[in-house]
mmCIF file of C-alpha atoms in Angstrom:
data_model
loop_
_atom_site.group_PDB
_atom_site.id
_atom_site.type_symbol
_atom_site.label_atom_id
_atom_site.label_comp_id
_atom_site.label_asym_id
_atom_site.label_seq_id
_atom_site.Cartn_x
_atom_site.Cartn_y
_atom_site.Cartn_z
ATOM 1 C CA UNK A 1 43.673 5.732 -65.419
ATOM 2 C CA UNK A 2 43.815 2.397 -63.614
ATOM 3 C CA UNK A 3 43.262 2.307 -59.884
ATOM 4 C CA UNK A 4 43.505 -0.494 -57.374
ATOM 5 C CA UNK A 5 39.981 -1.099 -56.145
ATOM 6 C CA UNK A 6 39.711 -0.615 -52.405
ATOM 7 C CA UNK A 7 36.570 -0.851 -50.336
ATOM 8 C CA UNK A 8 35.381 2.290 -48.637
ATOM 9 C CA UNK A 9 34.527 1.821 -44.939
ATOM 10 C CA UNK A 10 30.955 2.884 -45.724
ATOM 11 C CA UNK A 11 30.533 0.168 -48.336
ATOM 12 C CA UNK A 12 32.331 -2.414 -46.197
ATOM 13 C CA UNK A 13 29.814 -1.743 -43.461
ATOM 14 C CA UNK A 14 26.867 -2.178 -45.793
ATOM 15 C CA UNK A 15 28.341 -5.395 -47.081
ATOM 16 C CA UNK A 16 28.776 -6.668 -43.521
ATOM 17 C CA UNK A 17 25.081 -5.945 -42.866
ATOM 18 C CA UNK A 18 24.134 -7.857 -45.983
ATOM 19 C CA UNK A 19 26.396 -10.827 -45.237
ATOM 20 C CA UNK A 20 24.885 -11.112 -41.750
ATOM 21 C CA UNK A 21 21.336 -10.700 -43.037
ATOM 22 C CA UNK A 22 18.600 -12.919 -41.641
ATOM 23 C CA UNK A 23 16.812 -12.962 -45.012
ATOM 24 C CA UNK A 24 19.480 -13.056 -47.724
ATOM 25 C CA UNK A 25 16.873 -14.186 -50.267
ATOM 26 C CA UNK A 26 15.103 -10.820 -49.980
ATOM 27 C CA UNK A 27 18.342 -8.919 -50.554
ATOM 28 C CA UNK A 28 18.905 -11.074 -53.647
ATOM 29 C CA UNK A 29 15.421 -10.264 -54.937
ATOM 30 C CA UNK A 30 16.128 -6.559 -54.462
ATOM 31 C CA UNK A 31 19.091 -6.886 -56.823
ATOM 32 C CA UNK A 32 16.337 -6.779 -59.414
ATOM 33 C CA UNK A 33 15.468 -3.175 -58.531
ATOM 34 C CA UNK A 34 17.272 -0.467 -60.468
ATOM 35 C CA UNK A 35 17.668 3.275 -60.270
ATOM 36 C CA UNK A 36 15.157 4.586 -62.839
ATOM 37 C CA UNK A 37 17.595 7.197 -64.120
ATOM 38 C CA UNK A 38 20.797 5.136 -64.213
ATOM 39 C CA UNK A 39 20.168 2.158 -66.496
ATOM 40 C CA UNK A 40 21.310 -1.151 -65.034
ATOM 41 C CA UNK A 41 22.491 0.223 -61.685
ATOM 42 C CA UNK A 42 20.818 -1.671 -58.830
ATOM 43 C CA UNK A 43 19.740 0.032 -55.622
ATOM 44 C CA UNK A 44 22.272 -2.143 -53.829
ATOM 45 C CA UNK A 45 25.119 -0.962 -56.064
ATOM 46 C CA UNK A 46 23.953 2.660 -55.838
ATOM 47 C CA UNK A 47 24.151 2.380 -52.059
ATOM 48 C CA UNK A 48 20.628 3.446 -51.141
ATOM 49 C CA UNK A 49 19.494 -0.006 -49.964
ATOM 50 C CA UNK A 50 20.355 -0.043 -46.267
ATOM 51 C CA UNK A 51 18.497 -2.794 -44.461
ATOM 52 C CA UNK A 52 15.841 -5.478 -44.779
ATOM 53 C CA UNK A 53 13.776 -6.932 -41.930
ATOM 54 C CA UNK A 54 10.783 -9.223 -41.490
ATOM 55 C CA UNK A 55 8.563 -7.871 -38.710
ATOM 56 C CA UNK A 56 5.317 -9.721 -37.953
ATOM 57 C CA UNK A 57 4.983 -10.942 -41.509
ATOM 58 C CA UNK A 58 5.713 -7.493 -42.951
ATOM 59 C CA UNK A 59 8.786 -7.064 -45.087
ATOM 60 C CA UNK A 60 10.448 -3.784 -44.088
ATOM 61 C CA UNK A 61 12.986 -2.243 -46.443
ATOM 62 C CA UNK A 62 15.100 0.780 -45.477
ATOM 63 C CA UNK A 63 16.410 3.021 -48.216
ATOM 64 C CA UNK A 64 18.189 6.378 -48.006
ATOM 65 C CA UNK A 65 17.665 9.418 -50.184
ATOM 66 C CA UNK A 66 20.481 10.297 -52.529
ATOM 67 C CA UNK A 67 19.622 13.987 -52.863
ATOM 68 C CA UNK A 68 16.791 15.294 -50.727
ATOM 69 C CA UNK A 69 14.644 16.234 -53.696
ATOM 70 C CA UNK A 70 15.497 13.241 -55.856
ATOM 71 C CA UNK A 71 12.289 12.134 -57.590
ATOM 72 C CA UNK A 72 13.736 8.663 -58.203
ATOM 73 C CA UNK A 73 12.846 7.646 -54.644
ATOM 74 C CA UNK A 74 9.153 7.335 -55.449
ATOM 75 C CA UNK A 75 9.882 5.131 -58.458
ATOM 76 C CA UNK A 76 12.296 2.964 -56.468
ATOM 77 C CA UNK A 77 9.747 2.530 -53.672
ATOM 78 C CA UNK A 78 7.163 1.368 -56.200
ATOM 79 C CA UNK A 79 9.619 -1.010 -57.856
ATOM 80 C CA UNK A 80 10.706 -2.537 -54.533
ATOM 81 C CA UNK A 81 7.070 -3.242 -53.671
ATOM 82 C CA UNK A 82 6.413 -4.762 -57.061
ATOM 83 C CA UNK A 83 9.448 -7.060 -57.012
ATOM 84 C CA UNK A 84 8.660 -8.313 -53.508
ATOM 85 C CA UNK A 85 4.904 -8.633 -54.143
ATOM 86 C CA UNK A 86 5.611 -10.657 -57.273
ATOM 87 C CA UNK A 87 7.831 -12.969 -55.233
ATOM 88 C CA UNK A 88 5.007 -13.610 -52.793
ATOM 89 C CA UNK A 89 5.720 -11.059 -50.065
ATOM 90 C CA UNK A 90 2.300 -9.495 -49.697
ATOM 91 C CA UNK A 91 3.002 -6.872 -47.084
ATOM 92 C CA UNK A 92 5.904 -4.595 -47.882
ATOM 93 C CA UNK A 93 6.806 -1.403 -46.074
ATOM 94 C CA UNK A 94 9.494 0.786 -47.642
ATOM 95 C CA UNK A 95 10.945 3.297 -45.208
ATOM 96 C CA UNK A 96 13.002 6.262 -46.334
ATOM 97 C CA UNK A 97 15.600 6.811 -43.615
ATOM 98 C CA UNK A 98 17.700 9.956 -43.224
ATOM 99 C CA UNK A 99 20.513 8.413 -41.230
ATOM 100 C CA UNK A 100 23.023 7.339 -42.189
ATOM 101 C CA UNK A 101 23.053 10.126 -44.799
ATOM 102 C CA UNK A 102 23.779 8.614 -48.197
ATOM 103 C CA UNK A 103 27.158 9.296 -49.726
ATOM 104 C CA UNK A 104 28.849 8.051 -52.871
ATOM 105 C CA UNK A 105 31.219 6.109 -50.597
ATOM 106 C CA UNK A 106 28.293 3.712 -50.054
ATOM 107 C CA UNK A 107 28.360 2.647 -53.697
ATOM 108 C CA UNK A 108 29.719 -0.782 -54.517
ATOM 109 C CA UNK A 109 32.861 -1.204 -56.650
ATOM 110 C CA UNK A 110 30.642 -3.063 -59.169
ATOM 111 C CA UNK A 111 28.322 -0.067 -59.243
ATOM 112 C CA UNK A 112 31.187 2.289 -60.015
ATOM 113 C CA UNK A 113 32.457 -0.014 -62.737
ATOM 114 C CA UNK A 114 28.962 -0.187 -64.195
ATOM 115 C CA UNK A 115 28.690 3.606 -64.335
ATOM 116 C CA UNK A 116 31.813 3.722 -66.454
ATOM 117 C CA UNK A 117 30.331 1.161 -68.815
ATOM 118 C CA UNK A 118 27.309 3.357 -69.427
ATOM 119 C CA UNK A 119 29.595 6.319 -70.104
ATOM 120 C CA UNK A 120 29.260 8.030 -66.737
ATOM 121 C CA UNK A 121 32.487 8.909 -64.915
ATOM 122 C CA UNK A 122 32.231 7.351 -61.438
ATOM 123 C CA UNK A 123 32.577 9.524 -58.310
ATOM 124 C CA UNK A 124 36.131 10.271 -57.271
ATOM 125 C CA UNK A 125 37.020 11.334 -53.757
ATOM 126 C CA UNK A 126 39.627 13.801 -54.935
ATOM 127 C CA UNK A 127 37.612 14.803 -57.965
ATOM 128 C CA UNK A 128 40.159 13.068 -60.204
ATOM 129 C CA UNK A 129 37.799 12.707 -63.093
ATOM 130 C CA UNK A 130 38.598 10.624 -66.148
ATOM 131 C CA UNK A 131 36.828 10.553 -69.456
ATOM 132 C CA UNK A 132 34.829 7.287 -69.524
ATOM 133 C CA UNK A 133 35.535 6.932 -73.244
ATOM 134 C CA UNK A 134 39.297 7.466 -73.587
ATOM 135 C CA UNK A 135 40.369 7.577 -69.907
ATOM 136 C CA UNK A 136 42.093 10.918 -70.335
ATOM 137 C CA UNK A 137 42.308 12.947 -67.155
ATOM 138 C CA UNK A 138 42.325 16.198 -69.127
ATOM 139 C CA UNK A 139 38.712 17.193 -68.722
ATOM 140 C CA UNK A 140 36.794 20.371 -67.942
ATOM 141 C CA UNK A 141 33.477 21.110 -66.363
ATOM 142 C CA UNK A 142 30.662 22.390 -68.556
ATOM 143 C CA UNK A 143 28.002 22.580 -65.899
ATOM 144 C CA UNK A 144 27.988 21.675 -62.219
ATOM 145 C CA UNK A 145 24.603 20.074 -62.686
ATOM 146 C CA UNK A 146 23.864 17.581 -65.439
ATOM 147 C CA UNK A 147 20.716 15.725 -66.406
ATOM 148 C CA UNK A 148 19.991 14.781 -62.778
ATOM 149 C CA UNK A 149 20.919 16.262 -59.394
ATOM 150 C CA UNK A 150 23.576 13.585 -58.837
ATOM 151 C CA UNK A 151 25.571 14.372 -61.967
ATOM 152 C CA UNK A 152 27.698 17.176 -63.389
ATOM 153 C CA UNK A 153 28.429 17.723 -67.061
ATOM 154 C CA UNK A 154 32.024 17.454 -68.280
ATOM 155 C CA UNK A 155 33.889 17.403 -71.541
ATOM 156 C CA UNK A 156 37.094 15.575 -72.410
ATOM 157 C CA UNK A 157 39.851 17.805 -73.824
ATOM 158 C CA UNK A 158 41.412 14.910 -75.735
ATOM 159 C CA UNK A 159 38.565 13.042 -77.419
ATOM 160 C CA UNK A 160 36.012 15.855 -76.982
ATOM 161 C CA UNK A 161 33.397 13.467 -75.642
ATOM 162 C CA UNK A 162 30.794 15.176 -73.460
ATOM 163 C CA UNK A 163 29.976 13.024 -70.458
ATOM 164 C CA UNK A 164 28.202 12.953 -67.129
ATOM 165 C CA UNK A 165 30.247 12.808 -63.947
ATOM 166 C CA UNK A 166 28.560 11.186 -60.970
ATOM 167 C CA UNK A 167 29.422 13.773 -58.320
ATOM 168 C CA UNK A 168 31.405 12.773 -55.278
ATOM 169 C CA UNK A 169 29.015 13.505 -52.443
ATOM 170 C CA UNK B 1 0.479 20.137 -28.433
ATOM 171 C CA UNK B 2 2.215 21.590 -25.393
ATOM 172 C CA UNK B 3 4.213 24.799 -25.612
ATOM 173 C CA UNK B 4 7.440 23.063 -26.552
ATOM 174 C CA UNK B 5 5.703 21.118 -29.328
ATOM 175 C CA UNK B 6 3.954 24.241 -30.592
ATOM 176 C CA UNK B 7 7.310 25.997 -30.805
ATOM 177 C CA UNK B 8 8.837 23.017 -32.581
ATOM 178 C CA UNK B 9 5.955 22.921 -35.049
ATOM 179 C CA UNK B 10 6.320 26.655 -35.794
ATOM 180 C CA UNK B 11 10.040 26.213 -36.265
ATOM 181 C CA UNK B 12 9.659 23.320 -38.708
ATOM 182 C CA UNK B 13 6.995 25.154 -40.681
ATOM 183 C CA UNK B 14 9.197 28.254 -40.831
ATOM 184 C CA UNK B 15 12.188 26.329 -42.189
ATOM 185 C CA UNK B 16 9.994 24.434 -44.636
ATOM 186 C CA UNK B 17 8.403 27.681 -45.846
ATOM 187 C CA UNK B 18 11.837 29.250 -46.366
ATOM 188 C CA UNK B 19 12.830 26.285 -48.515
ATOM 189 C CA UNK B 20 9.696 25.863 -50.574
ATOM 190 C CA UNK B 21 9.364 29.550 -51.374
ATOM 191 C CA UNK B 22 12.962 29.799 -52.565
ATOM 192 C CA UNK B 23 12.531 26.527 -54.446
ATOM 193 C CA UNK B 24 9.541 27.892 -56.293
ATOM 194 C CA UNK B 25 11.356 31.116 -57.148
ATOM 195 C CA UNK B 26 14.338 29.190 -58.535
ATOM 196 C CA UNK B 27 12.068 26.929 -60.544
ATOM 197 C CA UNK B 28 10.755 30.029 -62.340
ATOM 198 C CA UNK B 29 14.064 30.053 -64.209
ATOM 199 C CA UNK B 30 13.267 26.687 -65.765
ATOM 200 C CA UNK B 31 13.235 27.320 -69.532
ATOM 201 C CA UNK B 32 14.180 30.987 -68.963
ATOM 202 C CA UNK B 33 17.821 30.812 -67.866
ATOM 203 C CA UNK B 34 20.597 32.373 -69.992
ATOM 204 C CA UNK B 35 21.502 28.960 -71.423
ATOM 205 C CA UNK B 36 20.546 25.311 -71.126
ATOM 206 C CA UNK B 37 23.155 24.248 -68.558
ATOM 207 C CA UNK B 38 22.179 27.101 -66.279
ATOM 208 C CA UNK B 39 18.557 26.149 -66.734
ATOM 209 C CA UNK B 40 19.331 22.638 -65.492
ATOM 210 C CA UNK B 41 21.507 23.879 -62.647
ATOM 211 C CA UNK B 42 18.935 26.290 -61.241
ATOM 212 C CA UNK B 43 16.208 23.668 -61.528
ATOM 213 C CA UNK B 44 18.393 21.184 -59.673
ATOM 214 C CA UNK B 45 19.113 23.658 -56.886
ATOM 215 C CA UNK B 46 15.348 24.251 -56.727
ATOM 216 C CA UNK B 47 14.866 20.502 -56.418
ATOM 217 C CA UNK B 48 17.265 20.322 -53.459
ATOM 218 C CA UNK B 49 15.266 23.019 -51.685
ATOM 219 C CA UNK B 50 12.019 21.247 -52.496
ATOM 220 C CA UNK B 51 13.381 18.067 -50.923
ATOM 221 C CA UNK B 52 14.415 20.028 -47.865
ATOM 222 C CA UNK B 53 10.939 21.562 -47.603
ATOM 223 C CA UNK B 54 9.321 18.138 -47.873
ATOM 224 C CA UNK B 55 11.406 16.717 -45.037
ATOM 225 C CA UNK B 56 10.532 19.639 -42.760
ATOM 226 C CA UNK B 57 6.818 19.561 -43.703
ATOM 227 C CA UNK B 58 6.610 15.808 -43.174
ATOM 228 C CA UNK B 59 8.129 16.160 -39.750
ATOM 229 C CA UNK B 60 5.918 19.163 -38.932
ATOM 230 C CA UNK B 61 2.823 17.165 -39.887
ATOM 231 C CA UNK B 62 3.971 14.356 -37.619
ATOM 232 C CA UNK B 63 4.577 16.753 -34.695
ATOM 233 C CA UNK B 64 1.197 18.406 -35.229
ATOM 234 C CA UNK B 65 -0.493 14.993 -35.220
ATOM 235 C CA UNK B 66 -3.755 16.117 -36.819
ATOM 236 C CA UNK B 67 -3.465 13.906 -39.849
ATOM 237 C CA UNK B 68 -2.452 16.731 -42.193
ATOM 238 C CA UNK B 69 0.037 15.829 -44.919
ATOM 239 C CA UNK B 70 3.009 17.674 -46.405
ATOM 240 C CA UNK B 71 0.775 18.616 -49.334
ATOM 241 C CA UNK B 72 -1.874 20.095 -47.043
ATOM 242 C CA UNK B 73 0.778 22.247 -45.429
ATOM 243 C CA UNK B 74 2.307 23.414 -48.699
ATOM 244 C CA UNK B 75 -0.840 23.948 -50.747
ATOM 245 C CA UNK B 76 -3.618 24.739 -48.309
ATOM 246 C CA UNK B 77 -2.206 27.494 -46.164
ATOM 247 C CA UNK B 78 -2.755 31.144 -47.020
ATOM 248 C CA UNK B 79 -0.177 33.869 -47.415
ATOM 249 C CA UNK B 80 -0.583 35.057 -43.825
ATOM 250 C CA UNK B 81 0.010 31.518 -42.578
ATOM 251 C CA UNK B 82 3.301 31.307 -44.461
ATOM 252 C CA UNK B 83 6.182 32.282 -42.187
ATOM 253 C CA UNK B 84 9.190 32.345 -44.524
ATOM 254 C CA UNK B 85 11.805 35.059 -44.153
ATOM 255 C CA UNK B 86 11.183 37.725 -46.763
ATOM 256 C CA UNK B 87 14.452 37.392 -48.692
ATOM 257 C CA UNK B 88 13.280 34.018 -50.029
ATOM 258 C CA UNK B 89 10.102 35.377 -51.601
ATOM 259 C CA UNK B 90 11.498 38.336 -53.551
ATOM 260 C CA UNK B 91 10.897 37.921 -57.300
ATOM 261 C CA UNK B 92 13.724 36.437 -59.335
ATOM 262 C CA UNK B 93 14.392 39.729 -61.058
ATOM 263 C CA UNK B 94 17.427 39.433 -63.377
ATOM 264 C CA UNK B 95 20.073 36.709 -63.288
ATOM 265 C CA UNK B 96 22.478 38.829 -61.220
ATOM 266 C CA UNK B 97 19.827 39.330 -58.548
ATOM 267 C CA UNK B 98 18.988 35.633 -58.443
ATOM 268 C CA UNK B 99 22.645 34.632 -58.139
ATOM 269 C CA UNK B 100 23.499 37.256 -55.521
ATOM 270 C CA UNK B 101 20.560 36.215 -53.357
ATOM 271 C CA UNK B 102 21.638 32.598 -53.870
ATOM 272 C CA UNK B 103 25.205 33.402 -52.853
ATOM 273 C CA UNK B 104 24.022 35.208 -49.700
ATOM 274 C CA UNK B 105 21.751 32.313 -48.808
ATOM 275 C CA UNK B 106 24.313 29.633 -49.664
ATOM 276 C CA UNK B 107 26.815 31.233 -47.293
ATOM 277 C CA UNK B 108 24.078 31.569 -44.687
ATOM 278 C CA UNK B 109 22.883 27.976 -44.967
ATOM 279 C CA UNK B 110 26.359 26.467 -44.937
ATOM 280 C CA UNK B 111 26.933 28.163 -41.574
ATOM 281 C CA UNK B 112 23.416 27.729 -40.229
ATOM 282 C CA UNK B 113 23.011 24.068 -41.140
ATOM 283 C CA UNK B 114 26.416 23.288 -39.692
ATOM 284 C CA UNK B 115 25.092 24.356 -36.298
ATOM 285 C CA UNK B 116 21.651 22.876 -36.872
ATOM 286 C CA UNK B 117 23.205 19.490 -37.583
ATOM 287 C CA UNK B 118 24.157 19.430 -33.880
ATOM 288 C CA UNK B 119 20.523 19.890 -32.817
ATOM 289 C CA UNK B 120 19.318 17.864 -29.858
ATOM 290 C CA UNK B 121 16.352 16.891 -32.012
ATOM 291 C CA UNK B 122 17.628 13.870 -33.941
ATOM 292 C CA UNK B 123 15.321 14.339 -36.908
ATOM 293 C CA UNK B 124 16.287 17.996 -37.366
ATOM 294 C CA UNK B 125 19.960 17.067 -37.054
ATOM 295 C CA UNK B 126 19.563 14.377 -39.731
ATOM 296 C CA UNK B 127 17.811 16.746 -42.140
ATOM 297 C CA UNK B 128 20.505 19.380 -41.588
ATOM 298 C CA UNK B 129 23.288 16.845 -42.188
ATOM 299 C CA UNK B 130 21.684 15.940 -45.482
ATOM 300 C CA UNK B 131 20.993 19.519 -46.537
ATOM 301 C CA UNK B 132 24.387 20.974 -45.687
ATOM 302 C CA UNK B 133 26.109 18.797 -48.267
ATOM 303 C CA UNK B 134 23.804 20.246 -50.878
ATOM 304 C CA UNK B 135 24.320 23.819 -49.727
ATOM 305 C CA UNK B 136 28.098 23.419 -49.865
ATOM 306 C CA UNK B 137 27.761 22.378 -53.472
ATOM 307 C CA UNK B 138 25.411 25.273 -54.228
ATOM 308 C CA UNK B 139 28.001 27.672 -52.833
ATOM 309 C CA UNK B 140 30.652 26.147 -55.072
ATOM 310 C CA UNK B 141 28.429 27.139 -57.963
ATOM 311 C CA UNK B 142 27.237 30.580 -56.872
ATOM 312 C CA UNK B 143 30.703 31.923 -55.996
ATOM 313 C CA UNK B 144 32.209 31.700 -59.499
ATOM 314 C CA UNK B 145 29.089 33.395 -60.823
ATOM 315 C CA UNK B 146 29.474 36.363 -58.489
ATOM 316 C CA UNK B 147 33.118 36.743 -59.546
ATOM 317 C CA UNK B 148 32.240 36.397 -63.198
ATOM 318 C CA UNK B 149 29.478 38.988 -63.006
ATOM 319 C CA UNK B 150 31.328 41.411 -60.724
ATOM 320 C CA UNK B 151 34.518 41.259 -62.778
ATOM 321 C CA UNK B 152 32.849 40.881 -66.147
ATOM 322 C CA UNK B 153 31.565 43.902 -67.991
ATOM 323 C CA UNK B 154 30.417 47.281 -66.779
ATOM 324 C CA UNK B 155 26.868 46.090 -67.356
ATOM 325 C CA UNK B 156 27.233 42.875 -65.320
ATOM 326 C CA UNK B 157 28.977 44.689 -62.463
ATOM 327 C CA UNK B 158 26.267 47.299 -62.449
ATOM 328 C CA UNK B 159 23.602 44.637 -62.201
ATOM 329 C CA UNK B 160 25.372 43.059 -59.229
ATOM 330 C CA UNK B 161 25.541 46.441 -57.519
ATOM 331 C CA UNK B 162 21.863 47.109 -58.139
ATOM 332 C CA UNK B 163 21.007 43.646 -56.787
ATOM 333 C CA UNK B 164 23.151 44.289 -53.725
ATOM 334 C CA UNK B 165 21.236 47.493 -53.073
ATOM 335 C CA UNK B 166 17.879 45.752 -53.449
ATOM 336 C CA UNK B 167 18.806 42.863 -51.178
ATOM 337 C CA UNK B 168 20.416 44.974 -48.512
ATOM 338 C CA UNK B 169 17.304 45.635 -46.444
ATOM 339 C CA UNK B 170 16.320 41.968 -46.343
ATOM 340 C CA UNK B 171 19.537 40.410 -45.038
ATOM 341 C CA UNK B 172 19.073 41.435 -41.409
ATOM 342 C CA UNK B 173 15.995 39.249 -40.976
ATOM 343 C CA UNK B 174 18.116 36.123 -41.498
ATOM 344 C CA UNK B 175 19.770 36.802 -38.146
ATOM 345 C CA UNK B 176 16.666 37.824 -36.214
ATOM 346 C CA UNK B 177 15.384 35.546 -33.449
ATOM 347 C CA UNK B 178 11.711 35.311 -32.526
ATOM 348 C CA UNK B 179 10.809 34.509 -28.908
ATOM 349 C CA UNK B 180 9.832 30.932 -29.689
ATOM 350 C CA UNK B 181 12.981 30.348 -31.661
ATOM 351 C CA UNK B 182 15.023 31.626 -28.716
ATOM 352 C CA UNK B 183 13.257 29.221 -26.419
ATOM 353 C CA UNK B 184 14.069 26.329 -28.763
ATOM 354 C CA UNK B 185 17.687 27.481 -28.995
ATOM 355 C CA UNK B 186 17.963 27.412 -25.198
ATOM 356 C CA UNK B 187 16.948 23.762 -25.342
ATOM 357 C CA UNK B 188 19.533 23.019 -28.012
ATOM 358 C CA UNK B 189 16.938 22.380 -30.725
ATOM 359 C CA UNK B 190 17.307 25.465 -32.908
ATOM 360 C CA UNK B 191 20.292 27.681 -33.606
ATOM 361 C CA UNK B 192 20.998 31.182 -32.352
ATOM 362 C CA UNK B 193 20.903 33.051 -35.643
ATOM 363 C CA UNK B 194 22.553 36.137 -34.163
ATOM 364 C CA UNK B 195 25.638 34.071 -33.427
ATOM 365 C CA UNK B 196 26.391 33.520 -37.106
ATOM 366 C CA UNK B 197 25.901 37.099 -38.238
ATOM 367 C CA UNK B 198 29.521 38.170 -37.741
ATOM 368 C CA UNK B 199 30.805 35.034 -39.487
ATOM 369 C CA UNK B 200 28.460 35.591 -42.404
ATOM 370 C CA UNK B 201 29.502 39.220 -42.759
ATOM 371 C CA UNK B 202 33.200 38.386 -42.593
ATOM 372 C CA UNK B 203 32.852 35.682 -45.231
ATOM 373 C CA UNK B 204 30.826 37.772 -47.670
ATOM 374 C CA UNK B 205 32.987 40.850 -47.124
ATOM 375 C CA UNK B 206 36.126 38.796 -47.715
ATOM 376 C CA UNK B 207 34.683 37.324 -50.870
ATOM 377 C CA UNK B 208 33.484 40.684 -52.177
ATOM 378 C CA UNK B 209 36.917 42.209 -51.580
ATOM 379 C CA UNK B 210 38.297 40.139 -54.500
ATOM 380 C CA UNK B 211 36.052 42.169 -56.763
ATOM 381 C CA UNK B 212 36.383 45.510 -54.936
ATOM 382 C CA UNK B 213 32.798 45.462 -53.735
ATOM 383 C CA UNK B 214 31.778 46.627 -50.276
ATOM 384 C CA UNK B 215 29.129 44.957 -48.176
ATOM 385 C CA UNK B 216 26.899 47.501 -46.442
ATOM 386 C CA UNK B 217 26.230 47.170 -42.752
ATOM 387 C CA UNK B 218 23.818 44.359 -41.928
ATOM 388 C CA UNK B 219 20.970 45.522 -39.736
ATOM 389 C CA UNK B 220 17.417 44.447 -39.166
ATOM 390 C CA UNK B 221 15.397 46.607 -41.537
ATOM 391 C CA UNK B 222 12.482 45.043 -43.411
ATOM 392 C CA UNK B 223 11.010 42.164 -41.425
ATOM 393 C CA UNK B 224 7.755 40.397 -40.617
ATOM 394 C CA UNK B 225 8.036 37.091 -42.461
ATOM 395 C CA UNK B 226 7.989 34.967 -39.320
ATOM 396 C CA UNK B 227 4.736 36.685 -38.271
ATOM 397 C CA UNK B 228 3.159 36.115 -41.677
ATOM 398 C CA UNK B 229 3.505 39.743 -42.769
ATOM 399 C CA UNK B 230 4.882 39.588 -46.291
ATOM 400 C CA UNK B 231 5.921 41.739 -49.204
ATOM 401 C CA UNK B 232 3.354 42.171 -51.973
ATOM 402 C CA UNK B 233 5.070 39.389 -53.921
ATOM 403 C CA UNK B 234 4.288 36.247 -51.922
ATOM 404 C CA UNK B 235 0.532 36.227 -52.546
ATOM 405 C CA UNK B 236 1.046 36.262 -56.301
ATOM 406 C CA UNK B 237 3.593 33.487 -56.051
ATOM 407 C CA UNK B 238 1.350 31.286 -53.925
ATOM 408 C CA UNK B 239 -1.633 31.809 -56.181
ATOM 409 C CA UNK B 240 0.390 30.267 -58.958
ATOM 410 C CA UNK B 241 2.062 27.597 -56.845
ATOM 411 C CA UNK B 242 -1.147 26.479 -55.142
ATOM 412 C CA UNK B 243 -3.499 26.850 -58.085
ATOM 413 C CA UNK B 244 -3.863 23.178 -58.953
ATOM 414 C CA UNK B 245 -4.518 21.968 -55.407
ATOM 415 C CA UNK B 246 -6.943 24.826 -54.783
ATOM 416 C CA UNK B 247 -8.858 24.120 -57.976
ATOM 417 C CA UNK B 248 -8.721 20.327 -57.643
ATOM 418 C CA UNK B 249 -8.141 19.556 -53.939
ATOM 419 C CA UNK B 250 -6.355 16.268 -53.313
ATOM 420 C CA UNK B 251 -5.525 15.732 -56.958
ATOM 421 C CA UNK B 252 -2.525 13.471 -57.425
ATOM 422 C CA UNK B 253 0.144 13.197 -60.074
#
């Protein structure tokens, strides 16, 4: 199924924050930090990277939790520190913020396209889920939770591929 | 801490205890569920509750201001210091029992967190806004299970009915207000639990009606969790949950 890509208000707002950023070079560096469980998906594209500030020589990075118990946060925090330390920012403070609460609407269109490439059906507001392999919309749920809290397990009725669906949240 | 802060601390600990105890119970299904997908699902629900507990413990530690961490609060308090409501600590029993308790609690939390997300305390409101999305999803999963079990075989229906009987005495405590919780509710920080009782009953009764099951009257029967008076089950659970930190204090992953 082909859809016309439109920006969600939540993503548009994040993009506005990034475009107006005082330290765009730090945001660019953070494009080198990925979700440990979703290969190749950056924390920007996932929507958890919220803000970056320099305060008294300390680089402060705000990220949101996807799911409250998601263990990926600890890995992402470590990776953010490493990337920034390696680039010469010695003092880095990663803050996990609860507001705004993360939602899949914060994901970038590139992020959603990337999910499809790695065989994960991207989140759909109306739960119109398509098989990432053959694009059929005839699919059924196997389990409401997949390999991680953010995904559900589906199967395509046409090509029989079993795939993860990144839950709309 | 002044009185208001003491009440807030008790409240946060109570909510965190509710979450971590249920989380641990659900995690006991890991590798024991009827099939792999269910194994993953229950573990993921457990993970959501663990995250919820962490947020409440972290905030409680901050309010207390004595330098204790979330781990200190979870692993270095004794049974009598735990103040979870008793329904959370009951053993997992069979799958029907686990799912019926989950359904009851999912309905409860969807309604409770909705109100808690309007708390005057910004941090509590933010945690509730995060958690309610998860609870809504949990409910989407527990409801089909109740229908499937209640309308399945004679055996599965019977197990649901037995579970209903066993849980009956523990539901009332969900809607019971301690003095300090009342005082917080008057200040718009906590939620008046009694005010959601009728809604909860109507929802569960309506849902049960599809399967010709009756919900018994909900009254305060077995209670004591908020005062640290527990069933015989919590101590055993904590001894397992806290073992590593008790044997090797401060050990990290």
